[in-house]
mmCIF file of N, CA and C in Angstrom:
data_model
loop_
_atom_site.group_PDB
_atom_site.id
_atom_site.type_symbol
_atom_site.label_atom_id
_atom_site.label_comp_id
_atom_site.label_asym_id
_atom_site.label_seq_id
_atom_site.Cartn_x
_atom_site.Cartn_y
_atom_site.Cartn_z
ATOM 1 N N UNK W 16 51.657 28.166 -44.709
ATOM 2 C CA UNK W 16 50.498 27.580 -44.068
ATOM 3 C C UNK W 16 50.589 26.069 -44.136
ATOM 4 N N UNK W 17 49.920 25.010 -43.367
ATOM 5 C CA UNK W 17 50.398 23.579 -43.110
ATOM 6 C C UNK W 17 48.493 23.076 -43.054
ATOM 7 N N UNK W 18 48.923 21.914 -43.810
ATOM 8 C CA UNK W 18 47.618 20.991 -44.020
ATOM 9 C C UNK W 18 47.821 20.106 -44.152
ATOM 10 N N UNK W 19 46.974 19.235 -43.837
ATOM 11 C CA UNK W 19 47.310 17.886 -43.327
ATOM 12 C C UNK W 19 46.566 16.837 -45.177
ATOM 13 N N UNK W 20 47.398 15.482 -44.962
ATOM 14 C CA UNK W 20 47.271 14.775 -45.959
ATOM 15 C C UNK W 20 47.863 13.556 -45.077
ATOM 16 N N UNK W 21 46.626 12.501 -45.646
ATOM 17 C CA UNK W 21 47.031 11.224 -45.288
ATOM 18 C C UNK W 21 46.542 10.086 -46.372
ATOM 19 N N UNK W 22 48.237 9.383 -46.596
ATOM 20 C CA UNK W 22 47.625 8.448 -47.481
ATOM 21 C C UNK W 22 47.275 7.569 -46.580
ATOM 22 N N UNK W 23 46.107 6.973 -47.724
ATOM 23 C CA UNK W 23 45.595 5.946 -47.015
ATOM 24 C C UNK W 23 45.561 4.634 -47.384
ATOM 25 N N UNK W 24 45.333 3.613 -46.629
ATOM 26 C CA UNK W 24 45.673 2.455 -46.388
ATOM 27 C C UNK W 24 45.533 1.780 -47.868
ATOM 28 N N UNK W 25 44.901 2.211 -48.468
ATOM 29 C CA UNK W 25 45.174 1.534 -49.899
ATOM 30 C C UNK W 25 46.509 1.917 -50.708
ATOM 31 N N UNK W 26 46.736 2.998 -50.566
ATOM 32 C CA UNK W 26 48.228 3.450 -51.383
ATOM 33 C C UNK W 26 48.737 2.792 -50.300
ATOM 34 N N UNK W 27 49.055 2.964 -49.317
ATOM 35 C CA UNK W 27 50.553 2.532 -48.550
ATOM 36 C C UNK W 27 50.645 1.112 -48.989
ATOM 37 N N UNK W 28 49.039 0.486 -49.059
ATOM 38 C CA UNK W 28 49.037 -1.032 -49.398
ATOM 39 C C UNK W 28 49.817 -1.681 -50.445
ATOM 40 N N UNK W 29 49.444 -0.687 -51.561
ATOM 41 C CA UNK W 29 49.997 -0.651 -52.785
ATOM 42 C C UNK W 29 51.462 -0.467 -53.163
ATOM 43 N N UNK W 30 52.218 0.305 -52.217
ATOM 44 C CA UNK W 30 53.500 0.646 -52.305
ATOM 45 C C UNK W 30 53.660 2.224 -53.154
ATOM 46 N N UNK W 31 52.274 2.680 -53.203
ATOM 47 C CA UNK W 31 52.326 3.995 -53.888
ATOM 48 C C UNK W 31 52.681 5.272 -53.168
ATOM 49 N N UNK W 32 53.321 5.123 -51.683
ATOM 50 C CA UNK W 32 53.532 6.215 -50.860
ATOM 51 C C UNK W 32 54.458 6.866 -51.408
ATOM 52 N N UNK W 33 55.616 6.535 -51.663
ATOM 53 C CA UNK W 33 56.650 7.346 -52.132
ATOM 54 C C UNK W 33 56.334 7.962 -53.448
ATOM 55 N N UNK W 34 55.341 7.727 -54.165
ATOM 56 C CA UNK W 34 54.985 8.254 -55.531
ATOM 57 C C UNK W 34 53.971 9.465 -54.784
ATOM 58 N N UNK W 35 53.671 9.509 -54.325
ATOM 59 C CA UNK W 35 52.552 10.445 -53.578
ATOM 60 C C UNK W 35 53.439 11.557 -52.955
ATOM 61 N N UNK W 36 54.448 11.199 -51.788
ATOM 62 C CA UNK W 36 55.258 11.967 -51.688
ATOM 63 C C UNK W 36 55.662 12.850 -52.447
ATOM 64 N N UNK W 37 56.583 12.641 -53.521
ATOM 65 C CA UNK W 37 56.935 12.930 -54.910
ATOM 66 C C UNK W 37 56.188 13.774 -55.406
ATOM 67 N N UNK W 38 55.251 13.503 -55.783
ATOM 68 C CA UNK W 38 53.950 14.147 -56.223
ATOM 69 C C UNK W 38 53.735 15.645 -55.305
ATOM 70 N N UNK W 39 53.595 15.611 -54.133
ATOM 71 C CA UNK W 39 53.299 16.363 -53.088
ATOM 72 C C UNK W 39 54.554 17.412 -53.351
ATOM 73 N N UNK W 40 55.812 17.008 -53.232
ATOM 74 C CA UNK W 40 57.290 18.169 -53.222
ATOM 75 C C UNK W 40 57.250 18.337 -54.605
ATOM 76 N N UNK W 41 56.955 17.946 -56.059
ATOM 77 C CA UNK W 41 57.334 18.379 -56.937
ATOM 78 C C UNK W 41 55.907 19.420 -57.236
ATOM 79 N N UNK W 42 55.012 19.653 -56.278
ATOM 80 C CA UNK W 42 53.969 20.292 -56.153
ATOM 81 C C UNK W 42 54.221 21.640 -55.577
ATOM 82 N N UNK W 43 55.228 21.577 -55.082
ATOM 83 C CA UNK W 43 55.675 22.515 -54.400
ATOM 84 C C UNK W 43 55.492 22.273 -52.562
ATOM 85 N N UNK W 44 55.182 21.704 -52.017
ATOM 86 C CA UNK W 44 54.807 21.441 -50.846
ATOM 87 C C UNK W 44 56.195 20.870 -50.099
ATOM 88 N N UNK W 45 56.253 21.242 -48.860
ATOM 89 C CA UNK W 45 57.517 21.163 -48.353
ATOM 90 C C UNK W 45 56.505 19.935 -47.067
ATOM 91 N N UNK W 46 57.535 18.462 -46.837
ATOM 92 C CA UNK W 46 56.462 18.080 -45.466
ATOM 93 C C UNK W 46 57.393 18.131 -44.292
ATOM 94 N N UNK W 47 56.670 18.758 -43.349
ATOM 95 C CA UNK W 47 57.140 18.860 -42.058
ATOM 96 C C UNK W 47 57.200 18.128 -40.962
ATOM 97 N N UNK W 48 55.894 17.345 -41.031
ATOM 98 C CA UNK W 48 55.891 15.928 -40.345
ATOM 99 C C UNK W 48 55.129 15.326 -40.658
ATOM 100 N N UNK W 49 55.471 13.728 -40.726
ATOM 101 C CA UNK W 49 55.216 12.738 -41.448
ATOM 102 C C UNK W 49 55.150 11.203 -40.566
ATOM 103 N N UNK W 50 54.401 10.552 -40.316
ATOM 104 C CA UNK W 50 54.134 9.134 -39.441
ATOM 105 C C UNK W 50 53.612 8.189 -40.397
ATOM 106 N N UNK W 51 53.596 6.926 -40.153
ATOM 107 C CA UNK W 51 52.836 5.936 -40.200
ATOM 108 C C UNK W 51 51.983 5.590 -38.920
ATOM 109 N N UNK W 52 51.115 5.236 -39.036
ATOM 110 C CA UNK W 52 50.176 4.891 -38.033
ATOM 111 C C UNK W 52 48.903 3.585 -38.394
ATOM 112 N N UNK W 53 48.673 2.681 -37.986
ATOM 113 C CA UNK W 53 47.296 2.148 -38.143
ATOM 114 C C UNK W 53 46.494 2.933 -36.895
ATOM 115 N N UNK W 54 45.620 3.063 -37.614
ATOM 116 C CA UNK W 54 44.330 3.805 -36.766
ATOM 117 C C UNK W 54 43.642 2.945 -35.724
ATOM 118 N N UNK W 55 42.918 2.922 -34.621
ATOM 119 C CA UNK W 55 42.191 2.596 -33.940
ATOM 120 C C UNK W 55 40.804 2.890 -34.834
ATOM 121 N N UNK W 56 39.230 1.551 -34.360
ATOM 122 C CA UNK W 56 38.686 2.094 -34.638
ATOM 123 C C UNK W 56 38.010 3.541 -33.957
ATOM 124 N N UNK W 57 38.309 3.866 -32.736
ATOM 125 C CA UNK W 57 37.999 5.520 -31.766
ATOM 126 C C UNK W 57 38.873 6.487 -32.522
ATOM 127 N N UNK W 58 40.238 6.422 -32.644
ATOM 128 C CA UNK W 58 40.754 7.310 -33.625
ATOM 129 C C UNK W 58 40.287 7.531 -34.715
ATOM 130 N N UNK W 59 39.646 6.583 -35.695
ATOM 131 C CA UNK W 59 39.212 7.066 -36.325
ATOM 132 C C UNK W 59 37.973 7.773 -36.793
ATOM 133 N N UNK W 60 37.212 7.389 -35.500
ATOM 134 C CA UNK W 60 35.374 7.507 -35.639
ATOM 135 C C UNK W 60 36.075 9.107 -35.212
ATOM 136 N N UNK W 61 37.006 9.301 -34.351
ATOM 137 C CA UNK W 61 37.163 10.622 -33.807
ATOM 138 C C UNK W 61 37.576 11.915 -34.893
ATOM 139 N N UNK W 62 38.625 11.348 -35.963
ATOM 140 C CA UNK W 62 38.853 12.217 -36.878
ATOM 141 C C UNK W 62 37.636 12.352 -38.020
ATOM 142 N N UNK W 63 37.249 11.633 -38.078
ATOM 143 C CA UNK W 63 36.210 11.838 -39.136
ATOM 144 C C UNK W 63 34.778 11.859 -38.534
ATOM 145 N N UNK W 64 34.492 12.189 -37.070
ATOM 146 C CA UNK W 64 33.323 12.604 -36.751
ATOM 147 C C UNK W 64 32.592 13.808 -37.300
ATOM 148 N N UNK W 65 32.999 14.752 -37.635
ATOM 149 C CA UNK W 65 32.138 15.728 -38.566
ATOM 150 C C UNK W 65 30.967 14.526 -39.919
ATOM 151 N N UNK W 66 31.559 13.430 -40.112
ATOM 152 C CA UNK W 66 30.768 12.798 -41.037
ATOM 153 C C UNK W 66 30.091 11.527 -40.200
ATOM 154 N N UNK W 67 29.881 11.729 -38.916
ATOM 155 C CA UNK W 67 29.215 10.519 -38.326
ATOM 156 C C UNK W 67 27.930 10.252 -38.837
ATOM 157 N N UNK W 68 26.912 11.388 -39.206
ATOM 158 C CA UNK W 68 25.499 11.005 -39.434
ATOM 159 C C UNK W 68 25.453 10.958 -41.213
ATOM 160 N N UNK W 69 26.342 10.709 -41.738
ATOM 161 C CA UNK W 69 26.529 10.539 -43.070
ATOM 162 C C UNK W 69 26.877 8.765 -43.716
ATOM 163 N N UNK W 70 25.855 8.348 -44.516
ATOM 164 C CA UNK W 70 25.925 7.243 -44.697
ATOM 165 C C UNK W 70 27.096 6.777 -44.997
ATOM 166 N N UNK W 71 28.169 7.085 -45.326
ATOM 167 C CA UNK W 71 29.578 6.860 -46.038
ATOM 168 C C UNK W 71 30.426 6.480 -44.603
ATOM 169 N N UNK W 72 30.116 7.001 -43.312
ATOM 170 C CA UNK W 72 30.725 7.125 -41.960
ATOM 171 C C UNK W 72 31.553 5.754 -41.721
ATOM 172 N N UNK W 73 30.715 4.822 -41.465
ATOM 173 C CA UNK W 73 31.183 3.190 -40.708
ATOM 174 C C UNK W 73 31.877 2.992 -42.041
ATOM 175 N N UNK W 74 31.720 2.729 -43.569
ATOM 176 C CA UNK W 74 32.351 2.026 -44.252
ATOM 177 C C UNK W 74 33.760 2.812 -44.046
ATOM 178 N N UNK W 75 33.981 3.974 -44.116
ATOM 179 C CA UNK W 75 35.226 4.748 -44.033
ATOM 180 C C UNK W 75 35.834 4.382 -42.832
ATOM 181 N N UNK W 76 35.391 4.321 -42.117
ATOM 182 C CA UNK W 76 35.730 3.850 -40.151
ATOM 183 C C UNK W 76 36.339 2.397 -40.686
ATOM 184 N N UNK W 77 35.533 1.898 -41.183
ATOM 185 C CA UNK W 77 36.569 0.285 -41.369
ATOM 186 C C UNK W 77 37.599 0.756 -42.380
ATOM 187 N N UNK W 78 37.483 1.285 -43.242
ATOM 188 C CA UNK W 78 38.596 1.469 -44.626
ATOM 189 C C UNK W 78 39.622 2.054 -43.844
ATOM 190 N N UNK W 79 40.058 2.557 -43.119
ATOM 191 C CA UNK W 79 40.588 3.593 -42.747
ATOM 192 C C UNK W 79 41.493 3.343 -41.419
ATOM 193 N N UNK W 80 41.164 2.122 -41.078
ATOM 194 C CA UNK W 80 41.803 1.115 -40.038
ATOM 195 C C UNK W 80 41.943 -0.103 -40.820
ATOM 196 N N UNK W 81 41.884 -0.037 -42.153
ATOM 197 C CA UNK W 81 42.240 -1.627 -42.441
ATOM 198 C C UNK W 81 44.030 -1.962 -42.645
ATOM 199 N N UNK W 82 44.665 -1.027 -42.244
ATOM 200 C CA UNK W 82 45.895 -1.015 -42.659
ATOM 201 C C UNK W 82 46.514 0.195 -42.736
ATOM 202 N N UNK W 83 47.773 0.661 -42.486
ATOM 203 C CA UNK W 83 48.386 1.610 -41.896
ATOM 204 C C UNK W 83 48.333 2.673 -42.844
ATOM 205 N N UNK W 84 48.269 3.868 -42.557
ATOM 206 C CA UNK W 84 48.130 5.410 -43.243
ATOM 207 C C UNK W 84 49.398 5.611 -43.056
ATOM 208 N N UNK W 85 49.373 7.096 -43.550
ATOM 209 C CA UNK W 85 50.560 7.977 -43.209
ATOM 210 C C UNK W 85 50.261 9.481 -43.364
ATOM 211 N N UNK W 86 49.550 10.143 -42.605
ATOM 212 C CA UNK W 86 49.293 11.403 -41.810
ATOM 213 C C UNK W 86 50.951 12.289 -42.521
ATOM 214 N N UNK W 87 50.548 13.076 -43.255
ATOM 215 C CA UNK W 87 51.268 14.537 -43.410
ATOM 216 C C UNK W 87 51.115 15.776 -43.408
ATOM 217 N N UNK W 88 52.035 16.569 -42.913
ATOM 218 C CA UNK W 88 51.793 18.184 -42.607
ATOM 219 C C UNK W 88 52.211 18.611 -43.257
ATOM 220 N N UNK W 89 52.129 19.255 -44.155
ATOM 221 C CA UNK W 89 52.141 19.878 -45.457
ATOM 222 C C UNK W 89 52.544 21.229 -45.734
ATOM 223 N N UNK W 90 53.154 21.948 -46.033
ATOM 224 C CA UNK W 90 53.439 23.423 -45.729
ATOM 225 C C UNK W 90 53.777 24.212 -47.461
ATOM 226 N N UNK W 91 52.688 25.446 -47.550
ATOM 227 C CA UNK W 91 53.492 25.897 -48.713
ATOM 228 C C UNK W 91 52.138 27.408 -48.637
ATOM 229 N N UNK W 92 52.977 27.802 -49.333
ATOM 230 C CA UNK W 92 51.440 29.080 -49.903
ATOM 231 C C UNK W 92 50.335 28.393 -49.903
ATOM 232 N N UNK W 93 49.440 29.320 -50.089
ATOM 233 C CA UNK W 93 47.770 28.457 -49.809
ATOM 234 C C UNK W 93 47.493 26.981 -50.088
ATOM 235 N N UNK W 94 48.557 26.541 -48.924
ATOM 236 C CA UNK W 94 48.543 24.780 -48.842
ATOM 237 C C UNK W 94 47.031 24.196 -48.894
ATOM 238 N N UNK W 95 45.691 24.604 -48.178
ATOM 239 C CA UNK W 95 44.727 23.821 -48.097
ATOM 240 C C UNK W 95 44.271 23.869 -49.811
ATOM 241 N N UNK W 96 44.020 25.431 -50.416
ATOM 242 C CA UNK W 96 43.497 24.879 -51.776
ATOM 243 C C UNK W 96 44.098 24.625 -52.622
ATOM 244 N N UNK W 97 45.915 24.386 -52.502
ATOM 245 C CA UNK W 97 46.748 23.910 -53.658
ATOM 246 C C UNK W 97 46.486 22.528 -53.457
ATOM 247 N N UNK W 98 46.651 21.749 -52.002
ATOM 248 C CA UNK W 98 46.757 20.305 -51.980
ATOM 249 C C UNK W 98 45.097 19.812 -52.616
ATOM 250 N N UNK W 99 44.408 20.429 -52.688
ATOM 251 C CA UNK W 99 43.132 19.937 -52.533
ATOM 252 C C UNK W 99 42.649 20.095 -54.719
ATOM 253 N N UNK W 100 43.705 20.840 -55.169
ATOM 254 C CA UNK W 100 43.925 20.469 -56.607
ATOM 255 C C UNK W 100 44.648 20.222 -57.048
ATOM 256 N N UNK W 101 45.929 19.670 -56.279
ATOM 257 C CA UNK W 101 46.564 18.698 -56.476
ATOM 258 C C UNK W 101 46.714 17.556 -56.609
ATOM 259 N N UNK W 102 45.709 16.781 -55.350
ATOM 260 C CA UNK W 102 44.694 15.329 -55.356
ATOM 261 C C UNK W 102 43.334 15.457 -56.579
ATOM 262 N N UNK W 103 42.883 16.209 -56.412
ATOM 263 C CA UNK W 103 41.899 16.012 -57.595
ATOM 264 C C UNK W 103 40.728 15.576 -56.789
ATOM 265 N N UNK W 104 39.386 15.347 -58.059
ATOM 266 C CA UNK W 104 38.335 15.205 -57.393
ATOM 267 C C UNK W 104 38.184 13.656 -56.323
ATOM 268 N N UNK W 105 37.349 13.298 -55.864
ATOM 269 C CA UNK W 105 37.434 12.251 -54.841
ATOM 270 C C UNK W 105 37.443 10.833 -55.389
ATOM 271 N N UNK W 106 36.041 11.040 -56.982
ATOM 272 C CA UNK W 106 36.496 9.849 -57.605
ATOM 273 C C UNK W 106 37.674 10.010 -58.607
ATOM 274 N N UNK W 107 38.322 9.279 -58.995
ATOM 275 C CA UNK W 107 39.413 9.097 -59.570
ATOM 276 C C UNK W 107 38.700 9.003 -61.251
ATOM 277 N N UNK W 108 37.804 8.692 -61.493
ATOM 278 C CA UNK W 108 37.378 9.139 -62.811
ATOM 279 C C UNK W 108 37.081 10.180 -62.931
ATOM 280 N N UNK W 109 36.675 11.024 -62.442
ATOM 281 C CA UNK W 109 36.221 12.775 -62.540
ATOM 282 C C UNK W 109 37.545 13.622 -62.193
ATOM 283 N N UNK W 110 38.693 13.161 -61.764
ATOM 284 C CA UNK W 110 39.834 13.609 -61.159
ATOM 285 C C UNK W 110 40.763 14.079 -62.237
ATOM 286 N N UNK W 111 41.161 15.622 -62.447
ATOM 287 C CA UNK W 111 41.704 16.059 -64.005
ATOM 288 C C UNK W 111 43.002 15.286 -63.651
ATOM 289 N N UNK W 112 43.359 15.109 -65.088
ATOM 290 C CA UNK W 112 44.792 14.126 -65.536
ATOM 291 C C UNK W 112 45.686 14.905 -64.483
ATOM 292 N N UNK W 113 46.725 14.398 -64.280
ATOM 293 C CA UNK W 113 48.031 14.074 -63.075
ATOM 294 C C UNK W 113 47.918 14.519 -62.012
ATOM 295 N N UNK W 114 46.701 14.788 -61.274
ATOM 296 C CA UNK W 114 46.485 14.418 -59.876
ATOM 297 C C UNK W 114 46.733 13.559 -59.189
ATOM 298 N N UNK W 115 46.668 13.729 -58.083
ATOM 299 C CA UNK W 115 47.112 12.175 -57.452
ATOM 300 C C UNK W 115 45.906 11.420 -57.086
ATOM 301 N N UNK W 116 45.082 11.675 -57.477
ATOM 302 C CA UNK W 116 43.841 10.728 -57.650
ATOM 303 C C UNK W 116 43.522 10.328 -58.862
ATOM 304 N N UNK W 117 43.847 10.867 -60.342
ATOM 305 C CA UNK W 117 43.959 10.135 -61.460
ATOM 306 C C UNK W 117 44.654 9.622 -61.809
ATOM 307 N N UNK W 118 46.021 9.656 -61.253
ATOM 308 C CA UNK W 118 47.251 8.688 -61.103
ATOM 309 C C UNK W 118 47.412 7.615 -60.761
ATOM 310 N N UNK W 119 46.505 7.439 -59.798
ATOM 311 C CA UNK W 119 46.948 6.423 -58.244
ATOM 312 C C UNK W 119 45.868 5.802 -57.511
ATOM 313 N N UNK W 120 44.315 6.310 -57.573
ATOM 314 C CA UNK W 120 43.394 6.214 -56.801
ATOM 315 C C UNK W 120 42.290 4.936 -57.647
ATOM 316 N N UNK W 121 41.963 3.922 -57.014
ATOM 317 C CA UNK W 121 41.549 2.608 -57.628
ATOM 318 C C UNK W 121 40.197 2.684 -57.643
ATOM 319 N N UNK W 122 39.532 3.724 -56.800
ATOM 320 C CA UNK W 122 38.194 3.905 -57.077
ATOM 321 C C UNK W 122 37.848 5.430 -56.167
ATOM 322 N N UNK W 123 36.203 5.546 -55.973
ATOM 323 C CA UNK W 123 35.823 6.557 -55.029
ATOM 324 C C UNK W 123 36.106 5.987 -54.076
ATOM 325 N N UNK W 124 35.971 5.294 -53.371
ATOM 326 C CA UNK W 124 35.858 4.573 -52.019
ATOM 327 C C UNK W 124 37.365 4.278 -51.598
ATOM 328 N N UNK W 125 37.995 4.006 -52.337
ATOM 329 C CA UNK W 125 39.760 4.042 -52.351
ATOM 330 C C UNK W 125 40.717 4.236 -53.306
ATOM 331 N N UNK W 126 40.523 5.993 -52.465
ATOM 332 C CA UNK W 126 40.930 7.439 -53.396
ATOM 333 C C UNK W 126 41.941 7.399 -52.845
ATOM 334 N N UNK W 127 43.213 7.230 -52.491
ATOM 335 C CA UNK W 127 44.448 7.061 -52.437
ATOM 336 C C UNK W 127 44.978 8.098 -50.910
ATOM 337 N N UNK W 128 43.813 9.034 -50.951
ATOM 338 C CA UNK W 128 44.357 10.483 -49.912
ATOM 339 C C UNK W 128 43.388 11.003 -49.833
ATOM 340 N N UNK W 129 43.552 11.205 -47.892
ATOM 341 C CA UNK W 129 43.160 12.747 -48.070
ATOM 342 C C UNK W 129 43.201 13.767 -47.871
ATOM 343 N N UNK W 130 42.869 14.913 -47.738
ATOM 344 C CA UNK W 130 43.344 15.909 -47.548
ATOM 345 C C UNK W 130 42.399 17.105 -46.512
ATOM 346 N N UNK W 131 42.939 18.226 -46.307
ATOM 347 C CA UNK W 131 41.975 18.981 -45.003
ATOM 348 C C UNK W 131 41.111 19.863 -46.335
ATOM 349 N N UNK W 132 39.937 19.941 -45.673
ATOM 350 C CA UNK W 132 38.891 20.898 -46.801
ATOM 351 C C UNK W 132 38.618 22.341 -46.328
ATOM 352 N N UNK W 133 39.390 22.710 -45.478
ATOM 353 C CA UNK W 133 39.668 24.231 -44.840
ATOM 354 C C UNK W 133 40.605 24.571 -44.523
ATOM 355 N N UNK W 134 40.727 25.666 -43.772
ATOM 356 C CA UNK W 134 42.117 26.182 -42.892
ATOM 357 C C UNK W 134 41.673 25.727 -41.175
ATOM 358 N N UNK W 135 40.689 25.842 -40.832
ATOM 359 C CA UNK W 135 39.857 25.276 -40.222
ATOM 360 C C UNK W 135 40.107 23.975 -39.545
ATOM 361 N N UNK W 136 39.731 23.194 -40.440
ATOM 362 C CA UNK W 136 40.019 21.737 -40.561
ATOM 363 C C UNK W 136 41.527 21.206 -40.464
ATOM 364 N N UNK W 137 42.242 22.222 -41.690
ATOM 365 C CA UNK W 137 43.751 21.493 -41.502
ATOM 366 C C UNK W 137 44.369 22.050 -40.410
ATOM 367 N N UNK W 138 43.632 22.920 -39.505
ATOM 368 C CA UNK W 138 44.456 23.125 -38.297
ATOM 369 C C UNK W 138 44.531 21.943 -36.765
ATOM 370 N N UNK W 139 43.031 21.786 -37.394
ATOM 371 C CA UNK W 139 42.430 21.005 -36.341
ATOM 372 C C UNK W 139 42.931 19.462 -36.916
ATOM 373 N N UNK W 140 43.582 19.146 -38.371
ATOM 374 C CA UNK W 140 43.666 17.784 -38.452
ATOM 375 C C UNK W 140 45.350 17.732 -38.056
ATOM 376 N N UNK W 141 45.831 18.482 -38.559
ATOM 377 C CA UNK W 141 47.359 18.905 -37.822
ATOM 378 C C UNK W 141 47.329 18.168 -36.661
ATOM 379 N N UNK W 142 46.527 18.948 -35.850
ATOM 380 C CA UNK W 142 46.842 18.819 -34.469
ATOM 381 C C UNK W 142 46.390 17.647 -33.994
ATOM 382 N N UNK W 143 45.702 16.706 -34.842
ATOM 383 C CA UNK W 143 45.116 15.328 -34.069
ATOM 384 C C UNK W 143 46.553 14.762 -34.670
ATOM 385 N N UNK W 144 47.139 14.771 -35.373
ATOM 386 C CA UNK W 144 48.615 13.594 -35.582
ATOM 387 C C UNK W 144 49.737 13.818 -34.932
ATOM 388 N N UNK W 145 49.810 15.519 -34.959
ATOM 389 C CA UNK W 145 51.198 15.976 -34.582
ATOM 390 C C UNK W 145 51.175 17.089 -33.994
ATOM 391 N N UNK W 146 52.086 17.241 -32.582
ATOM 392 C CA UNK W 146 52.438 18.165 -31.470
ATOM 393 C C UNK W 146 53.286 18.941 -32.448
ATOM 394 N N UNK W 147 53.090 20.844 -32.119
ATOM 395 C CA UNK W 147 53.878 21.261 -32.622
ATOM 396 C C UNK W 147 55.114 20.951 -32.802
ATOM 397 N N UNK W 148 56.029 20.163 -31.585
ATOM 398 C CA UNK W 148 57.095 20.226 -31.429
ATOM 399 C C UNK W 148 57.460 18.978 -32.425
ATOM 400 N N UNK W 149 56.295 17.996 -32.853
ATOM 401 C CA UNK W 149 56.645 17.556 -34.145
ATOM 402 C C UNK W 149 57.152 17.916 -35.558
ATOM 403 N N UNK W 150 56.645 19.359 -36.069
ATOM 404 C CA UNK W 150 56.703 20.124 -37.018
ATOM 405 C C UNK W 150 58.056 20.264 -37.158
ATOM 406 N N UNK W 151 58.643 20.120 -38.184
ATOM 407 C CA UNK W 151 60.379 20.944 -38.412
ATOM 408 C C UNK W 151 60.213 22.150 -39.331
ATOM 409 N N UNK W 152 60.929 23.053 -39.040
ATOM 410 C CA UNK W 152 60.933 24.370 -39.261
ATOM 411 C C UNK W 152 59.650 25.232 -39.671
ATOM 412 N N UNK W 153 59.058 25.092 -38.693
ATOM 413 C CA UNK W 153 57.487 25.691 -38.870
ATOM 414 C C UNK W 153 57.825 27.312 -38.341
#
């Protein structure tokens, strides 16, 4: 199964992508496709519209275009709820030891990643980065 993970502009900032990576395959997770991208702000109001009427919305809309991500497809046995305790909780203080949010993540607000919170979701976030024919050996 494939779920999507994107670091975000604070790790890539940081130079913590390849530690995240790492993190992700020694997790067991195989990635299938992988970009850099800076976001638009429409790309991004678009992926994270499920949280438009949520006060957190615009500050994330700017965080989230302040500097380039990197969108991954993720593939392994129950990829959505392994990756999603693999990152850990959202703040990085509540986040159990060697997650990649107690590792790596400098606050709540810039939590290093994120990740799809369904099967649902990571199908539908899949498909906003990458055309199947992006995927390798899916």
């Amino acid at each position: 199964m494939l779920t999507l993970a994107i670091i975000k502009p604070d790790a890539v900032a940081a130079g913590k992508a390849g530690k995240v990576l790492a993190h992700h395959e020694q997790s067991g997770f195989t990635i299938r496709a992988a970009t850099f991208i800076r976001l638009t702000t429409g790309q991004a109001e678009a992926f994270y519209a499920v949280h438009r009427d949520r006060p957190f919305f615009r500050p994330l809309v700017t965080f989230m275009t302040s500097g380039p991500c990197m969108p991954l497809a993720l593939d392994r046995d129950d990829a959505v709820l392994k990756l999603r305790e693999v990152i850990g909780a959202t703040d990085p203080k509540e986040a159990a030891p060697g997650t990649v949010r107690a590792l790596l993540a400098e606050s709540k607000e810039r939590n290093a990643i994120h990740a799809s919170d369904s099967e649902d979701s990571a199908r539908r976030e899949v498909g906003f980065f990458f055309a199947d024919a992006a995927l390798i050996n899916t």
